PDB file of C-alpha atoms in Angstrom:
ATOM      1  CA  MET A   1      28.866 -26.801   0.654  1.00 93.00           C
ATOM      2  CA  VAL A   2      26.751 -24.560   2.126  1.00 96.00           C
ATOM      3  CA  LYS A   3      28.757 -25.241   5.711  1.00 94.00           C
ATOM      4  CA  ALA A   4      31.891 -24.933   2.911  1.00 95.00           C
ATOM      5  CA  ASP A   5      30.435 -21.398   2.412  1.00 97.00           C
ATOM      6  CA  PRO A   6      32.661 -18.607   3.779  1.00 96.00           C
ATOM      7  CA  GLU A   7      29.183 -16.117   2.689  1.00 95.00           C
ATOM      8  CA  VAL A   8      26.694 -18.160   4.958  1.00 97.00           C
ATOM      9  CA  SER A   9      26.320 -16.885   8.534  1.00 97.00           C
ATOM     10  CA  LYS A  10      27.172 -18.270  11.758  1.00 95.00           C
ATOM     11  CA  ALA A  11      24.134 -18.134  12.674  1.00 93.00           C
ATOM     12  CA  VAL A  12      23.099 -19.956   9.591  1.00 95.00           C
ATOM     13  CA  LYS A  13      26.095 -22.999  10.184  1.00 94.00           C
ATOM     14  CA  GLN A  14      25.706 -23.300  13.369  1.00 87.00           C
ATOM     15  CA  ASP A  15      21.759 -24.271  13.268  1.00 83.00           C
ATOM     16  CA  LEU A  16      22.657 -26.517   9.758  1.00 91.00           C
ATOM     17  CA  LYS A  17      22.338 -29.486  12.131  1.00 91.00           C
ATOM     18  CA  PRO A  18      20.424 -32.870  11.163  1.00 94.00           C
ATOM     19  CA  CYS A  19      17.145 -33.323  12.090  1.00 93.00           C
ATOM     20  CA  VAL A  20      16.805 -36.392  11.989  1.00 90.00           C
ATOM     21  CA  ALA A  21      19.908 -39.653  11.839  1.00 89.00           C
ATOM     22  CA  ASP A  22      21.903 -37.861   8.541  1.00 88.00           C
ATOM     23  CA  GLU A  23      18.622 -35.862   7.721  1.00 91.00           C
ATOM     24  CA  TYR A  24      19.916 -31.661   7.544  1.00 93.00           C
ATOM     25  CA  PRO A  25      16.601 -29.098   7.116  1.00 94.00           C
ATOM     26  CA  VAL A  26      17.304 -28.223   3.552  1.00 96.00           C
ATOM     27  CA  ASP A  27      16.140 -27.994   0.186  1.00 96.00           C
ATOM     28  CA  VAL A  28      17.608 -28.481  -2.760  1.00 97.00           C
ATOM     29  CA  SER A  29      16.129 -27.522  -6.769  1.00 97.00           C
ATOM     30  CA  TYR A  30      18.494 -27.549  -9.500  1.00 97.00           C
ATOM     31  CA  GLY A  31      18.058 -25.284 -12.824  1.00 97.00           C
ATOM     32  CA  ASP A  32      19.560 -22.473 -14.858  1.00 96.00           C
ATOM     33  CA  LEU A  33      19.410 -18.734 -13.613  1.00 97.00           C
ATOM     34  CA  THR A  34      22.232 -17.764 -14.414  1.00 97.00           C
ATOM     35  CA  GLY A  35      23.060 -19.161 -18.137  1.00 94.00           C
ATOM     36  CA  GLY A  36      25.386 -21.266 -17.130  1.00 92.00           C
ATOM     37  CA  THR A  37      26.970 -24.153 -19.042  1.00 91.00           C
ATOM     38  CA  ALA A  38      25.785 -26.339 -16.085  1.00 96.00           C
ATOM     39  CA  ASN A  39      22.370 -26.288 -14.280  1.00 97.00           C
ATOM     40  CA  ASP A  40      22.412 -24.206 -10.887  1.00 98.00           C
ATOM     41  CA  ILE A  41      21.196 -25.079  -7.571  1.00 98.00           C
ATOM     42  CA  LEU A  42      18.968 -23.502  -5.354  1.00 98.00           C
ATOM     43  CA  VAL A  43      19.489 -24.052  -1.400  1.00 98.00           C
ATOM     44  CA  ASN A  44      17.173 -23.282   1.390  1.00 97.00           C
ATOM     45  CA  VAL A  45      18.246 -23.979   4.989  1.00 97.00           C
ATOM     46  CA  MET A  46      14.901 -24.035   7.350  1.00 94.00           C
ATOM     47  CA  THR A  47      14.730 -25.076  11.023  1.00 91.00           C
ATOM     48  CA  CYS A  48      14.088 -28.779  11.885  1.00 90.00           C
ATOM     49  CA  GLY A  49      10.741 -27.837  14.545  1.00 84.00           C
ATOM     50  CA  ASP A  50       8.631 -25.902  12.334  1.00 84.00           C
ATOM     51  CA  ALA A  51      10.309 -25.497   9.228  1.00 85.00           C
ATOM     52  CA  VAL A  52      10.793 -21.690   8.619  1.00 89.00           C
ATOM     53  CA  GLY A  53      13.156 -20.077   6.366  1.00 93.00           C
ATOM     54  CA  VAL A  54      16.331 -19.477   7.333  1.00 95.00           C
ATOM     55  CA  GLY A  55      18.500 -18.876   4.838  1.00 97.00           C
ATOM     56  CA  SER A  56      18.334 -19.129   0.766  1.00 98.00           C
ATOM     57  CA  TYR A  57      21.195 -19.292  -1.454  1.00 98.00           C
ATOM     58  CA  VAL A  58      22.269 -19.750  -6.040  1.00 98.00           C
ATOM     59  CA  TYR A  59      25.545 -21.588  -6.512  1.00 98.00           C
ATOM     60  CA  ARG A  60      26.627 -21.175  -9.497  1.00 97.00           C
ATOM     61  CA  LYS A  61      29.312 -23.260 -11.777  1.00 96.00           C
ATOM     62  CA  ARG A  62      32.546 -21.507 -12.514  1.00 91.00           C
ATOM     63  CA  GLY A  63      35.645 -23.272 -12.758  1.00 88.00           C
ATOM     64  CA  GLY A  64      34.714 -26.302 -12.152  1.00 90.00           C
ATOM     65  CA  GLU A  65      33.073 -25.588  -8.670  1.00 95.00           C
ATOM     66  CA  TYR A  66      30.445 -23.965  -8.037  1.00 97.00           C
ATOM     67  CA  ARG A  67      30.028 -21.160  -5.911  1.00 96.00           C
ATOM     68  CA  ASN A  68      28.067 -18.508  -4.040  1.00 97.00           C
ATOM     69  CA  VAL A  69      26.163 -15.585  -6.629  1.00 98.00           C
ATOM     70  CA  PHE A  70      22.834 -14.254  -3.953  1.00 98.00           C
ATOM     71  CA  ARG A  71      22.565 -15.034  -0.501  1.00 97.00           C
ATOM     72  CA  ALA A  72      18.986 -13.749   1.652  1.00 97.00           C
ATOM     73  CA  GLU A  73      19.779 -14.857   5.522  1.00 96.00           C
ATOM     74  CA  GLU A  74      16.581 -12.871   6.961  1.00 91.00           C
ATOM     75  CA  PRO A  75      14.508 -15.108   8.097  1.00 89.00           C
ATOM     76  CA  PRO A  76      11.475 -16.159   7.193  1.00 93.00           C
ATOM     77  CA  VAL A  77      12.477 -16.871   4.185  1.00 96.00           C
ATOM     78  CA  TYR A  78      12.745 -19.024   1.042  1.00 97.00           C
ATOM     79  CA  ALA A  79      13.211 -19.721  -2.868  1.00 98.00           C
ATOM     80  CA  GLU A  80      11.921 -20.740  -5.807  1.00 98.00           C
ATOM     81  CA  ILE A  81      13.106 -20.967  -9.262  1.00 98.00           C
ATOM     82  CA  ASP A  82      10.200 -19.875 -11.723  1.00 97.00           C
ATOM     83  CA  ARG A  83      10.377 -19.635 -15.861  1.00 95.00           C
ATOM     84  CA  GLY A  84      14.648 -19.036 -15.297  1.00 95.00           C
ATOM     85  CA  ASP A  85      14.075 -16.200 -12.528  1.00 97.00           C
ATOM     86  CA  LEU A  86      14.731 -16.993  -8.628  1.00 98.00           C
ATOM     87  CA  VAL A  87      11.621 -15.666  -6.619  1.00 98.00           C
ATOM     88  CA  VAL A  88      12.326 -15.298  -2.733  1.00 98.00           C
ATOM     89  CA  THR A  89       9.059 -14.663  -0.995  1.00 96.00           C
ATOM     90  CA  GLN A  90       9.493 -12.396   2.473  1.00 94.00           C
ATOM     91  CA  GLN A  91       7.119 -13.615   5.271  1.00 91.00           C
ATOM     92  CA  LEU A  92       6.555  -9.551   7.642  1.00 92.00           C
ATOM     93  CA  TYR A  93       5.552  -9.611  11.564  1.00 89.00           C
ATOM     94  CA  GLU A  94       3.997  -7.561  13.364  1.00 89.00           C
ATOM     95  CA  LYS A  95       4.789  -7.077  16.922  1.00 88.00           C
ATOM     96  CA  ASP A  96       2.180 -10.126  18.537  1.00 87.00           C
ATOM     97  CA  ASP A  97       1.458 -11.913  14.781  1.00 83.00           C
ATOM     98  CA  PRO A  98       2.138 -15.824  15.743  1.00 81.00           C
ATOM     99  CA  VAL A  99       4.547 -17.537  13.260  1.00 75.00           C
ATOM    100  CA  SER A 100       1.496 -19.859  11.801  1.00 75.00           C
ATOM    101  CA  TYR A 101       0.365 -16.372  10.643  1.00 82.00           C
ATOM    102  CA  PRO A 102       2.531 -13.528   9.185  1.00 87.00           C
ATOM    103  CA  SER A 103       0.924 -10.194   9.102  1.00 90.00           C
ATOM    104  CA  SER A 104       2.016  -9.654   5.134  1.00 92.00           C
ATOM    105  CA  GLU A 105       4.690 -10.740   1.936  1.00 94.00           C
ATOM    106  CA  GLU A 106       7.276  -8.815   0.280  1.00 96.00           C
ATOM    107  CA  VAL A 107       7.414 -11.272  -3.570  1.00 97.00           C
ATOM    108  CA  ILE A 108      10.874 -10.496  -4.521  1.00 98.00           C
ATOM    109  CA  THR A 109      11.387 -11.528  -8.330  1.00 98.00           C
ATOM    110  CA  TYR A 110      14.968 -11.122  -9.584  1.00 98.00           C
ATOM    111  CA  HIS A 111      16.665 -12.442 -12.761  1.00 98.00           C
ATOM    112  CA  TRP A 112      20.898 -12.453 -14.183  1.00 98.00           C
ATOM    113  CA  THR A 113      22.487 -10.096 -15.872  1.00 95.00           C
ATOM    114  CA  ALA A 114      25.334 -10.425 -16.704  1.00 87.00           C
ATOM    115  CA  ASP A 115      26.796 -11.289 -13.541  1.00 92.00           C
ATOM    116  CA  ARG A 116      24.500 -10.525 -10.767  1.00 96.00           C
ATOM    117  CA  PHE A 117      20.937 -11.133  -9.465  1.00 98.00           C
ATOM    118  CA  GLU A 118      18.900  -7.776 -10.700  1.00 97.00           C
ATOM    119  CA  GLU A 119      15.558  -6.915  -8.367  1.00 97.00           C
ATOM    120  CA  GLN A 120      12.674  -7.724 -11.848  1.00 97.00           C
ATOM    121  CA  SER A 121       9.785  -6.613  -9.525  1.00 97.00           C
ATOM    122  CA  ARG A 122       8.056  -6.237  -5.834  1.00 97.00           C
ATOM    123  CA  THR A 123       5.307  -7.191  -4.616  1.00 96.00           C
ATOM    124  CA  HIS A 124       3.570  -6.824  -1.122  1.00 95.00           C
ATOM    125  CA  ASN A 125       1.138  -8.764   0.205  1.00 93.00           C
ATOM    126  CA  GLU A 126      -0.796  -7.973   3.159  1.00 93.00           C
ATOM    127  CA  PHE A 127      -2.579 -10.444   4.848  1.00 89.00           C
ATOM    128  CA  SER A 128      -6.097 -10.756   7.029  1.00 81.00           C
ATOM    129  CA  LYS A 129      -6.606 -10.342  10.692  1.00 72.00           C
ATOM    130  CA  ALA A 130      -9.641 -12.717   9.960  1.00 66.00           C
ATOM    131  CA  VAL A 131      -7.805 -15.541   8.925  1.00 56.00           C
ATOM    132  CA  GLY A 132      -6.983 -17.676  11.498  1.00 53.00           C
ATOM    133  CA  THR A 133      -7.619 -16.047  14.381  1.00 53.00           C
ATOM    134  CA  ALA A 134     -10.152 -17.503  17.684  1.00 52.00           C
ATOM    135  CA  ASP A 135     -12.488 -15.159  17.398  1.00 51.00           C
ATOM    136  CA  SER A 136     -13.307 -15.154  13.691  1.00 48.00           C
ATOM    137  CA  PRO A 137     -16.924 -15.180  13.169  1.00 51.00           C
ATOM    138  CA  ALA A 138     -18.505 -18.895  12.092  1.00 53.00           C
ATOM    139  CA  PRO A 139     -19.523 -19.153   8.037  1.00 57.00           C
ATOM    140  CA  ALA A 140     -23.124 -18.375   7.713  1.00 59.00           C
ATOM    141  CA  THR A 141     -25.321 -21.636   7.167  1.00 61.00           C
ATOM    142  CA  ASP A 142     -28.584 -21.156   5.614  1.00 56.00           C
TER     143      ASP A 142
END
């Protein structure tokens, strides 16, 4: 579905190859996001090595086929279904951040209204620089 979708970027399609045998680096969820007659399909495409999200897509059934109604392709990105809403998390990195420790993240909640997703809320979370660094102080012992 993703490879045949004209809305998916060329870069994501080129990288979408099986990691092992015929296992593709995708997470797929089914649920009601758009109020349609069939479950919507949420697809997260990731990298094989470190499972970094490179694209998130929502497909809605209309006229007998599934059509793309949402895409986010700014890595690292990951989307989830939460109580009928689409929640997209995007990790943000500063210049020298290692992949395992982003500086912050944006969590954006979208709700389906009429015929499209509309942003409902946005939360910005800053992460501590001390967490996970080699020079973090050891916990005090009594």
